[in-house]
Structures are given as structure tokens and as C-alpha cells.
Amino acid sequence: MPPSRLDGLYRSLLLTKFFCKGWGKPENLERLFAFRKIISNRAACSQLVPRDYPVEITKEEITSDCKILEGKFISPLEIYMPGLVPDVAQNAHFQILLPLKWNDERCKPICIHLAGTGDHYFWKRRNLIAKPLLKEANLGAIILENPFYGLRKPKEQRASSLQNVSDIFVMGGCLVLESLVLLNWCERNGYGPLGITGLSMGGHMASLAATNWPKPLVLVPCLSWSTASSVFTEGVMSHSINWDVLETQYFADGNFRERLSKMVTVVDDAFVAGKHFIQNFNQSVEELRLDINETKDLVCGDPSADVNLTVIRETTPEHEQKQSKNLIHINRSNALNLSESLLNKLLSNVRCELTQEEIDELNVKIHLALKRHNEELQAEGGTPTGNKPVILEVKAEENDDKTKPASQTSVAAASSKSVGSKIMEYISWGTASSTPDGAEEKRKPIDTTKERWWEREALQFMRGMMDECTHLKNFSVPYDTSLIIAVCAKDDAYIPRDGCMSLEDIWPGAEIRYLDAGHVSAYVLHQKLFRSCIVEAFERAKKKWVSEGEQLRKQQQVNGVARTPAIDDIPEGPTK
């Protein structure tokens, strides 16, 4: 279904820009990437937070309908990664809501609520979700303040707009470890079963935190998905990012291209390629067979010299003198199937030197094109072109709309029936279509905001960073996936799901429920549904909790030991 227009309109009304100071310090990002490999492993991460980690309760209050506690503790991330957490964010602040009386003393369920984007302080989560759950289901709540929000917001930060890309990874690392602190505190005080939830960004942070708890845990992520990369590169949030600053910094500091880009991986590229191969199996196998045959022809056939190649542009003198009929026009349709970097160099507005690898690639692709063209001519009774010179023309289309910036000028295709244009027609792969002489070529629209190669490289780096630190495939699978109920919006324009691994694939046994709504409308209209899913997931946990408790009690009676079972008696699960 199409993305929600309301989501796009709502985001356009918010004028704040994210990441105005850039990526963050390269050395900080490198430390965060290394630390991700630790906290993504449940066995390693659970050892970072002692079960008796100190927590200070600073306030207690009893109201007419609940008991409210407030407290704080030092974020464990500051201990393990000193200097990354801003001073004001180093103390984790939280609020606890408890019923005046538990319905069943054997079960004292508590759910941690993590904040979505823009959810500062406690009042929104307390009034919209925690208090109703307390009243409806006798379910306690812990509301944790996000780093960079509310009491933990740096003075120089404007509203919810994080200043550096690294800030969101610091936020995630803090919340994962701080959630473990609070879960351990709940255990020490006899509460359980336990759970964690959140909406939007809070839902994804809850998912990351849940992967590191070594026992059964209720998890209800709402309006989130398997990775944050699509949020910042494809969704409506991507329009709120200061890409100019990010692109400039990416190329000005060699650390980003030379070191950091090699430390991150886009998880879903291989997944999407494999999915496409399976969905189009017969076609994929045939294409693979043709590729193998063509490669054999090139490797095992008669040796041939490099194509006699001349690259000309409209700005060069040779442009006016070209008379050769062997003219290959290179345009954005990329009919020669060149690599992205090579195509971008050829279409650049400035002269670019080609590496030896790029020259070799260009020769191979043109050899294949000429081979196919000659086969076609022979089939039609014509004469092959032989080894005549081939001119590679990069021709810019005149910009009729004077209001458009030069960077948005598209690239024209050949209209003459030269060898080159016939080759282009023959091997065109769908983004361009053959048209009669003089007719305008129809092409797939280009995202003009990311048309230049350096913009796309920065975008790809963002995808890799986000996948590296937020993709659930890089983290352990939660201990008991049957206690997971995820709620997603079908028309979510904030969190695109196309091309991303599904939660069902990453967490077998988890239940995914879909709303016929967008991100904003789901948040406004379906709070009751979110609460009902939390209650249902806790009911599942209670059945296991009570049944396991009864089994332990019976076993202890047989052994002559009588004591109240605790969650510590539940065996810890595997790391994966």
C-alpha cells in the first residue's frame, strides 16, 4: 500500500533538522562499532551489568490510585565508554508506577516503557499508556527517560534534534544497558513477569534491549521494524537530515571513507538479492547461465585487444569533429550495466581519471555489447563491425526549464541509428525503452536529491552505519519469542519495510500484527490496541510464570525445601 500522506505532511510541518553537526568524531564512531559487537551478544552483554547494580530511589509518593517512585543511577555505558555520554545524560532518571494492591501476590508484573522520538519526560507515557494499564490490568510500569531527552538533554541541543549521528548510537547503547539495570532491580525486589515496550523509536530500542535479557521477557514493539536504516535513508525522516553537512564531512575527513566505511555492512543487500533470486528463480538461473557463457567467451575465446576507446564530452574540441558511426552514448539508463562508481564518473560534470579496474570493466562490457551486436547483424545477413574505433560520448541534455538547477539536468540518449545506439537498444534492461527515430526516450525518474555519486556514497554509508548498530539480525534472538507481539502500520511512511528483513524471519515464533494506518494516525488512534497487545503478551507470560512456579514448588516440597519461587530459578537460555 502507498505510504501515508499524513505522515509526510506531519513531518514537513516540523522545521527542525537532525545531525546538523555531522557524523560525530571518527574515533567515537569506531569505539561504538567495536562495542556493538559486545552488546549484541547476550552472554557478553548480560555480564556487563551486575545483578546488584546500585540504583537510588529518590522519591516515594502514594496517590489515590497508585504508588509512584522516582529514582536514578549512573548509566553503565559511561563506565565502559567514558567520554561518549554527555555529562547531563550520565544519570539515568526513571519513574515507577505500582498498584496499591496486587491482584495476585504470586505475580507482580512490571513493564518498562521506552520513549519514542520527541517523548520528553514522563507525563506522556504515564498518562497515555502506563496509568490505563495499571487500571485495566493491574500492570506496573517503569518509565525510563531517554538520553538526550528531558532531564538528560544537552543545553545546546534543540528540541529532539540530535546533533550528531553518533548520538543515536550512544542513546541506544545507554538504553540497552540501562534496561538491564532496571530488569535486575525488578528481580531483586520480587517483581515479575517482566516486559518491555515502546512506540516508534522506543519500540526499536525495546527490541534491542530485549535481545540481551537471558530469561523470558514480554516484548511489544509498536510501530517499529527490523532496522533503523530505512528510517533515515528512505522514510520521511530522511528529509529532515542535514545531508549537506554529512556529505561535506564524509569527503573532507578521510577517516570516514578509508576506515569507518569498511567497518559497517548493509545487512539487507544480500537478503534482498537472495529474495529476488528465489522469487524469480527460473529467470535468475537463465541469467546466470548467460553470464557464465559470456564469461567463457571472453576468457576462452580468441584474444582481442582492448576496445579502441575515446571518451568525449560536449566541452571538448573532439565533440564538434566526431564523424564515426561507431558511437556509444552513455546515459543514466546504464544499458551497458556498468558499476555505479564507473557510471557516475562517466556522467560527472568534471573530468575524472579512470582506474585500471574501471578501464578493464569498461572494455569487458563493451566487448560483450559488440559481440551481441555482431551476432544480431550476422543473423540479419549484415556485416560485423570488426575492430573499428568506438567513441564513448557523454552528452548532456539541454535544460529547457531554466528554473532547474544544473545538478538536476538529465542525460540524453542517442536518437541516431548508429552502431552504438543499436547496441543500447539491444541490451537495454528496462530503465530505458527503444523508441522511433527522433522520439524522446522514456526513463525511470531519478531521485534528484541523491543524483550525484558523492551524495549516494554518503547515503550508503548511513545505511551501513544504521544496519551495523541497529539491525536486529546483528543481535541475539530473544530468549522466548512466543512472548513477542509486534504491531506495525501497513502505510507507515516513517518506517519503510520494503527491502528489509521481516521480524518473522529474524525472530521465528514472534507474532506480527498489522494496522490499516500510517505512523501518525496509528499513534493517535490506536493507543488502546497497543495496550491490549501488552496485556495479552503478559497473560501469556503469566501462564508460564505460574506453571513454572508451581512446578518448582512441588519439586522443592519433594526435596524437603519450602520457599517462594523467584525468577532466578528460571534457567538462562542460549545466547542465540
XYZ file of C-alpha atoms in Angstrom:
576
model
C 0.000 0.000 0.000
C 1.191 3.596 -0.602
C 2.873 5.418 2.292
C 0.607 7.608 4.364
C 0.327 11.183 3.083
C -0.474 12.310 6.612
C 2.943 11.089 7.739
C 4.651 13.165 5.072
C 2.555 16.238 5.832
C 3.163 15.970 9.573
C 6.917 15.616 9.134
C 7.007 18.582 6.715
C 5.459 20.819 9.369
C 8.365 20.144 11.715
C 11.163 22.511 10.778
C 13.950 21.032 12.901
C 16.892 19.306 11.195
C 18.739 16.272 12.521
C 22.525 15.752 12.639
C 23.408 19.408 11.989
C 26.917 18.872 13.401
C 27.644 15.844 11.242
C 28.537 12.217 11.884
C 30.386 12.729 15.160
C 34.049 12.178 15.879
C 35.503 9.276 13.852
C 37.246 7.864 16.928
C 33.925 7.827 18.819
C 32.178 6.010 15.972
C 34.980 3.461 15.836
C 34.596 2.793 19.564
C 30.832 2.435 19.185
C 31.159 -0.037 16.295
C 33.530 -2.174 18.365
C 31.275 -2.002 21.435
C 28.260 -3.032 19.339
C 29.852 -6.427 18.828
C 29.839 -6.909 22.612
C 26.346 -5.747 23.473
C 24.842 -7.623 20.522
C 25.846 -10.909 22.169
C 23.560 -11.829 25.056
C 26.129 -13.815 27.028
C 28.680 -10.997 26.845
C 26.249 -8.132 27.385
C 24.487 -9.622 30.399
C 27.864 -9.788 32.157
C 28.338 -6.031 31.816
C 25.589 -5.217 34.336
C 25.899 -6.853 37.787
C 22.639 -8.048 39.336
C 23.237 -5.773 42.327
C 23.980 -2.685 40.217
C 23.322 0.327 42.504
C 20.008 2.124 41.968
C 18.917 5.094 44.097
C 15.234 5.738 44.850
C 14.965 9.495 45.349
C 11.218 9.943 45.906
C 8.164 7.966 47.028
C 4.577 9.119 46.752
C 1.234 7.425 47.302
C -1.741 8.790 45.372
C -5.371 7.737 45.308
C -4.813 5.164 42.563
C -1.149 4.152 42.626
C 2.245 4.343 44.258
C 4.877 6.417 42.448
C 8.621 6.029 42.886
C 11.348 8.082 41.247
C 14.993 7.164 41.034
C 18.280 7.408 39.192
C 21.542 5.567 38.578
C 24.732 6.050 36.584
C 24.385 4.798 33.016
C 26.658 1.741 32.594
C 27.703 2.993 29.158
C 29.574 5.849 30.819
C 31.551 3.278 32.811
C 32.527 1.194 29.783
C 32.774 4.010 27.209
C 33.844 7.098 29.143
C 33.587 10.389 27.321
C 30.803 9.374 24.932
C 27.797 10.185 27.124
C 27.240 13.925 27.724
C 27.544 14.959 31.367
C 23.856 15.819 31.685
C 22.839 12.404 30.300
C 25.056 10.251 32.506
C 22.417 9.888 35.224
C 19.518 7.690 34.091
C 16.234 9.019 35.525
C 13.135 6.835 35.823
C 9.657 6.774 37.336
C 7.859 3.674 38.657
C 4.079 3.226 38.916
C 2.865 0.404 41.172
C -0.703 -0.609 42.083
C -1.783 -0.077 45.666
C -2.609 -3.787 45.791
C -1.610 -6.653 43.525
C -4.412 -8.923 42.272
C -2.197 -11.977 42.749
C 0.766 -11.868 45.111
C 2.409 -14.611 43.096
C 2.532 -12.321 40.023
C 3.643 -8.703 40.192
C 4.040 -7.824 36.519
C 6.018 -4.748 35.501
C 6.647 -3.353 32.034
C 9.427 -0.913 31.059
C 8.267 1.855 28.692
C 10.877 3.421 26.388
C 10.331 6.771 24.686
C 9.676 7.422 21.019
C 11.083 10.390 19.111
C 10.129 13.634 20.837
C 8.765 11.968 24.002
C 10.443 14.042 26.737
C 9.954 13.499 30.479
C 7.409 11.025 31.906
C 3.960 12.566 31.560
C 3.036 11.378 28.043
C 3.801 7.698 28.605
C 2.445 7.854 32.141
C -0.978 9.203 31.113
C -1.453 7.562 27.709
C -0.310 4.040 28.452
C 1.096 3.319 31.930
C -1.845 4.505 34.074
C -4.505 2.905 31.836
C -2.596 -0.408 32.007
C -2.358 -0.094 35.769
C -6.116 0.395 35.988
C -7.134 -2.166 33.345
C -4.673 -4.989 34.024
C -3.030 -4.305 37.406
C 0.216 -3.921 35.470
C 3.069 -1.896 36.960
C 5.283 0.374 34.872
C 8.803 1.769 34.753
C 9.152 4.885 32.601
C 12.788 5.493 31.635
C 13.948 8.895 30.398
C 15.889 8.670 27.125
C 19.413 10.081 26.944
C 19.354 13.435 25.073
C 15.712 13.946 26.175
C 14.040 15.768 29.060
C 16.256 15.877 32.138
C 19.070 14.347 30.071
C 19.037 16.806 27.143
C 22.227 18.804 26.449
C 21.658 22.557 26.610
C 22.961 23.176 23.095
C 20.580 20.605 21.565
C 17.411 21.982 20.012
C 14.275 20.039 20.973
C 14.651 16.367 19.887
C 17.098 17.027 17.047
C 20.209 15.013 17.815
C 23.291 16.940 16.746
C 25.438 14.011 15.580
C 24.667 10.661 14.002
C 26.782 9.090 16.749
C 24.294 10.422 19.330
C 21.660 7.924 18.292
C 24.108 5.059 18.830
C 25.050 6.454 22.235
C 21.345 6.655 23.044
C 20.825 3.037 22.005
C 23.820 1.755 23.960
C 22.648 3.590 27.066
C 19.083 2.270 26.832
C 20.161 -1.345 26.294
C 22.357 -1.370 29.411
C 20.000 0.783 31.493
C 17.116 -1.571 30.735
C 19.226 -4.452 32.091
C 19.829 -2.444 35.274
C 16.088 -1.951 35.772
C 15.226 -5.579 34.994
C 17.783 -6.717 37.578
C 16.312 -4.254 40.087
C 12.837 -5.703 39.486
C 14.117 -9.225 40.113
C 15.813 -8.209 43.355
C 12.561 -6.702 44.586
C 10.397 -9.707 43.719
C 8.592 -8.351 40.660
C 7.652 -10.438 37.655
C 6.830 -11.418 34.985
C 8.712 -8.613 33.307
C 8.355 -6.934 29.942
C 9.451 -4.016 27.793
C 7.667 -1.929 25.189
C 7.851 1.329 23.253
C 6.412 3.177 20.281
C 8.316 4.102 17.133
C 11.961 4.656 18.118
C 11.064 3.407 21.596
C 9.796 0.166 20.069
C 13.066 -0.449 18.285
C 15.102 0.394 21.390
C 12.893 -2.044 23.351
C 13.639 -4.740 20.759
C 17.396 -4.182 21.095
C 17.211 -4.287 24.894
C 15.096 -7.463 24.900
C 17.699 -9.392 22.919
C 20.114 -9.177 25.869
C 17.923 -10.388 28.737
C 18.816 -14.043 29.421
C 15.328 -15.087 30.610
C 11.723 -14.955 29.349
C 10.675 -11.359 28.691
C 7.498 -9.871 27.269
C 8.278 -7.667 24.258
C 5.717 -5.476 22.468
C 7.433 -3.153 19.959
C 4.906 -0.835 18.326
C 5.392 0.971 15.008
C 8.985 -0.195 14.537
C 10.743 -2.735 12.323
C 13.952 -4.730 11.946
C 16.364 -1.830 11.316
C 16.619 1.948 11.572
C 18.461 2.286 8.258
C 15.280 2.641 6.200
C 14.022 5.332 8.600
C 16.945 7.656 7.946
C 17.566 6.884 4.257
C 14.109 6.210 2.764
C 11.337 7.322 5.126
C 10.011 10.834 5.607
C 12.577 11.356 8.362
C 15.304 11.309 5.709
C 14.073 14.724 4.517
C 14.820 16.168 7.961
C 18.507 15.246 7.842
C 21.160 17.830 7.022
C 22.698 15.850 4.156
C 24.857 18.769 3.001
C 26.802 18.716 6.262
C 27.078 14.913 6.256
C 28.290 14.734 2.643
C 30.839 17.512 3.110
C 32.221 15.952 6.285
C 32.280 12.466 4.781
C 34.603 13.502 1.962
C 36.585 16.134 3.869
C 37.761 13.650 6.515
C 39.400 10.564 5.020
C 38.693 8.540 8.175
C 35.073 8.061 7.115
C 35.818 6.628 3.659
C 39.091 4.873 4.385
C 38.409 3.300 7.802
C 34.869 3.601 9.054
C 33.085 2.652 5.825
C 34.948 -0.674 5.901
C 33.694 -1.395 9.429
C 29.998 -1.346 8.517
C 27.824 -3.632 6.398
C 24.422 -3.142 4.817
C 22.641 -6.259 6.087
C 19.670 -6.275 3.753
C 21.512 -6.057 0.406
C 22.321 -9.772 0.398
C 18.875 -10.580 1.781
C 17.091 -8.668 -0.983
C 19.304 -10.204 -3.677
C 18.597 -13.699 -2.374
C 14.882 -12.999 -2.092
C 14.778 -11.686 -5.671
C 16.707 -14.741 -6.898
C 14.222 -17.118 -5.259
C 11.118 -15.201 -6.380
C 12.421 -15.144 -9.977
C 14.227 -18.469 -9.853
C 13.838 -19.553 -13.495
C 14.802 -16.140 -14.842
C 17.693 -15.853 -12.378
C 19.085 -19.247 -13.389
C 18.844 -18.336 -17.071
C 20.619 -15.001 -16.481
C 23.308 -16.808 -14.505
C 23.791 -19.311 -17.337
C 24.143 -16.491 -19.893
C 26.645 -14.677 -17.663
C 28.735 -17.846 -17.356
C 28.664 -18.419 -21.128
C 29.644 -14.808 -21.824
C 32.496 -15.018 -19.358
C 33.734 -18.211 -21.034
C 33.619 -16.464 -24.395
C 35.765 -13.650 -23.064
C 38.234 -15.859 -21.200
C 38.453 -18.852 -23.521
C 37.798 -17.241 -26.912
C 40.245 -15.619 -29.280
C 42.315 -12.980 -27.534
C 41.283 -9.498 -28.592
C 42.881 -6.148 -27.948
C 41.253 -3.542 -25.807
C 38.458 -1.619 -27.460
C 39.821 1.429 -29.257
C 38.001 3.797 -26.924
C 37.761 7.550 -26.989
C 35.770 9.429 -24.365
C 34.472 12.821 -25.470
C 32.251 15.408 -23.852
C 30.355 18.403 -25.147
C 33.032 20.648 -23.661
C 35.892 19.065 -25.619
C 37.010 20.062 -29.174
C 36.553 16.485 -30.360
C 32.835 16.860 -29.804
C 32.454 19.018 -32.926
C 34.684 16.782 -35.022
C 33.154 13.382 -34.315
C 32.194 11.639 -37.519
C 32.442 7.984 -36.540
C 29.357 5.863 -36.906
C 30.539 3.632 -34.078
C 29.112 5.890 -31.407
C 28.047 4.585 -27.992
C 26.032 7.057 -25.977
C 26.298 6.573 -22.212
C 23.328 7.837 -20.230
C 21.619 7.312 -16.881
C 19.719 4.298 -18.222
C 23.021 2.399 -17.839
C 22.242 -0.082 -20.580
C 25.850 -1.315 -20.514
C 25.225 -2.349 -16.888
C 28.300 -0.510 -15.620
C 29.115 -0.389 -11.938
C 27.668 2.555 -10.037
C 31.017 4.237 -9.387
C 32.145 3.943 -13.020
C 28.846 5.235 -14.382
C 28.985 8.197 -12.014
C 32.482 9.073 -13.164
C 31.454 8.960 -16.819
C 28.449 11.166 -16.144
C 30.295 13.605 -13.912
C 30.430 17.240 -14.965
C 34.181 17.268 -14.466
C 36.975 15.205 -15.960
C 37.614 12.029 -13.961
C 40.562 9.664 -14.235
C 39.610 6.012 -14.557
C 41.413 3.362 -12.556
C 42.809 0.307 -14.322
C 39.984 -1.795 -12.865
C 37.406 0.615 -14.286
C 39.082 0.597 -17.702
C 39.069 -3.209 -17.660
C 35.390 -3.233 -16.694
C 34.509 -0.802 -19.485
C 36.397 -2.916 -22.023
C 34.654 -6.108 -20.920
C 31.170 -4.552 -21.022
C 31.735 -3.030 -24.480
C 33.224 -6.298 -25.777
C 30.042 -8.058 -24.685
C 27.862 -5.382 -26.263
C 29.736 -5.540 -29.578
C 29.665 -9.341 -29.533
C 25.890 -9.352 -29.168
C 25.511 -6.650 -31.806
C 27.659 -8.576 -34.302
C 25.671 -11.745 -33.669
C 22.495 -9.800 -34.411
C 23.968 -8.383 -37.649
C 25.068 -11.831 -38.814
C 21.614 -13.220 -38.091
C 20.161 -10.422 -40.253
C 22.715 -11.025 -43.011
C 24.731 -7.906 -42.276
C 28.486 -7.366 -41.919
C 30.097 -7.312 -38.472
C 31.676 -4.057 -37.352
C 35.082 -5.583 -36.663
C 37.601 -3.567 -34.691
C 36.570 -0.080 -35.805
C 37.109 2.710 -33.273
C 34.396 3.123 -30.711
C 33.587 6.576 -29.410
C 32.029 6.804 -25.971
C 30.020 10.016 -25.903
C 28.797 11.560 -22.659
C 26.164 14.022 -23.818
C 24.230 16.352 -21.511
C 20.660 17.185 -22.447
C 19.824 20.868 -22.788
C 17.911 22.159 -19.801
C 14.661 23.632 -21.151
C 13.442 24.551 -17.701
C 15.672 27.489 -16.777
C 14.440 27.337 -13.202
C 16.015 23.938 -12.582
C 19.487 23.856 -11.061
C 22.252 22.488 -13.235
C 22.711 19.492 -10.937
C 19.250 18.254 -11.954
C 19.991 18.285 -15.705
C 19.318 14.793 -17.036
C 21.412 12.951 -19.587
C 20.165 12.484 -23.133
C 20.086 9.256 -25.089
C 21.138 8.709 -28.675
C 18.497 9.110 -31.328
C 20.538 8.142 -34.404
C 20.659 4.550 -35.572
C 24.417 4.205 -35.117
C 26.103 1.017 -34.011
C 26.249 2.416 -30.506
C 22.561 3.304 -30.339
C 21.589 -0.097 -31.756
C 23.724 -1.725 -29.061
C 21.998 0.385 -26.434
C 18.600 -0.681 -27.756
C 19.592 -4.320 -27.880
C 20.901 -4.662 -24.338
C 18.631 -2.134 -22.615
C 17.474 -3.658 -19.328
C 14.261 -1.862 -18.561
C 15.036 1.610 -17.303
C 15.060 2.836 -20.908
C 12.889 1.812 -23.821
C 13.612 1.766 -27.569
C 11.788 4.494 -29.420
C 11.456 5.530 -33.066
C 13.947 7.969 -34.576
C 13.575 11.431 -33.164
C 11.322 10.294 -30.330
C 12.219 11.142 -26.781
C 13.463 8.260 -24.658
C 11.361 7.395 -21.621
C 13.332 6.718 -18.489
C 12.672 5.866 -14.902
C 12.609 9.013 -12.741
C 15.791 9.685 -10.803
C 15.837 10.808 -7.212
C 17.309 14.225 -7.944
C 18.127 14.799 -4.296
C 20.618 11.925 -4.493
C 21.650 12.109 -8.169
C 25.336 12.802 -7.745
C 27.658 9.951 -6.886
C 29.092 11.605 -3.762
C 25.591 12.037 -2.311
C 24.795 8.389 -2.865
C 28.054 7.299 -1.256
C 27.237 9.238 1.911
C 23.738 7.757 1.858
C 25.163 4.249 1.567
C 27.483 4.946 4.481
C 24.454 5.998 6.540
C 22.705 2.749 5.620
C 25.742 0.733 6.645
C 26.132 2.549 9.959
C 22.472 2.157 10.869
C 22.403 -1.512 9.928
C 25.644 -2.166 11.793
C 24.323 -0.738 15.066
C 20.543 -1.232 14.872
C 19.720 -4.204 12.626
C 18.172 -6.940 14.762
C 19.907 -9.568 12.622
C 23.167 -8.464 14.270
C 21.802 -9.182 17.775
C 20.869 -12.295 19.708
C 17.369 -13.733 19.334
C 15.218 -13.060 22.447
C 15.019 -15.938 24.899
C 11.321 -16.723 24.276
C 9.930 -15.369 21.002
C 6.412 -16.603 21.840
C 6.167 -13.635 24.239
C 6.671 -11.133 21.390
C 3.743 -9.281 19.804
C 4.861 -6.594 17.344
C 2.367 -4.046 15.995
C 3.127 -2.393 12.638
C 1.320 0.112 10.425
C 0.807 -1.013 6.822
C 1.099 2.512 5.372
C 3.956 3.662 7.588
C 5.925 6.384 5.781
C 8.314 6.851 8.707
C 9.451 3.227 8.758
C 9.503 1.672 5.256
C 9.596 -2.118 5.324
C 10.229 -2.918 1.651
C 13.675 -4.377 1.164
C 14.180 -5.034 4.887
C 14.244 -8.447 6.530
C 10.973 -9.137 8.315
C 10.738 -9.713 12.046
C 9.295 -13.177 11.385
C 12.486 -14.154 9.540
C 14.759 -12.830 12.283
C 12.634 -13.990 15.253
C 10.826 -17.243 14.385
C 7.784 -17.642 16.639
C 7.139 -13.918 17.102
C 3.658 -12.618 16.239
C 3.323 -9.588 13.947
C 0.056 -7.638 13.726
C -0.638 -5.022 11.064
C -2.815 -1.925 11.232
C -4.506 -0.296 8.233
C -2.981 3.056 9.124
C 0.035 5.281 8.781
C 2.565 6.060 11.504
C 0.911 9.231 12.804
C -2.683 8.007 12.568
C -1.771 4.730 14.304
C -0.123 6.638 17.165
C -3.153 8.904 17.602
C -5.985 6.411 17.085
C -4.725 3.024 18.268
C -3.323 3.511 21.768
C -5.983 1.133 23.084
C -4.816 -1.578 20.689
C -1.222 -1.152 21.803
C -2.308 -1.572 25.419
C -4.386 -4.656 24.631
C -1.389 -6.301 22.937
C 0.750 -5.603 26.018
C -1.912 -7.140 28.277
C -2.233 -10.198 26.018
C 1.532 -10.767 25.952
C 1.683 -10.530 29.764
C -1.174 -13.041 30.048
C 0.941 -15.484 28.059
C 3.883 -14.820 30.356
C 1.746 -15.231 33.484
C 0.663 -18.716 32.423
C 4.278 -19.764 32.028
C 5.285 -17.888 35.166
C 2.637 -19.522 37.380
C 3.034 -23.002 35.873
C 6.820 -22.938 36.244
C 6.454 -21.579 39.772
C 4.084 -24.414 40.704
C 6.450 -26.993 39.256
C 9.346 -25.526 41.247
C 7.279 -25.506 44.421
C 6.324 -29.141 44.006
C 9.921 -30.091 43.299
C 11.096 -28.185 46.381
C 8.465 -29.893 48.552
C 9.634 -33.273 47.324
C 13.183 -32.305 48.220
C 12.067 -31.037 51.636
C 12.668 -27.369 50.766
C 9.900 -24.823 51.111
C 10.399 -21.350 49.720
C 8.755 -18.905 47.361
C 9.945 -19.345 43.765
C 11.707 -16.448 42.148
C 12.573 -15.602 38.595
C 16.186 -16.511 39.395
C 15.019 -20.140 39.374
C 14.244 -19.945 35.660
C 17.191 -21.321 33.667
C 19.049 -18.931 31.423
C 18.770 -19.507 27.716
C 21.324 -19.800 24.931
C 22.973 -16.714 23.508
C 21.338 -17.236 20.125
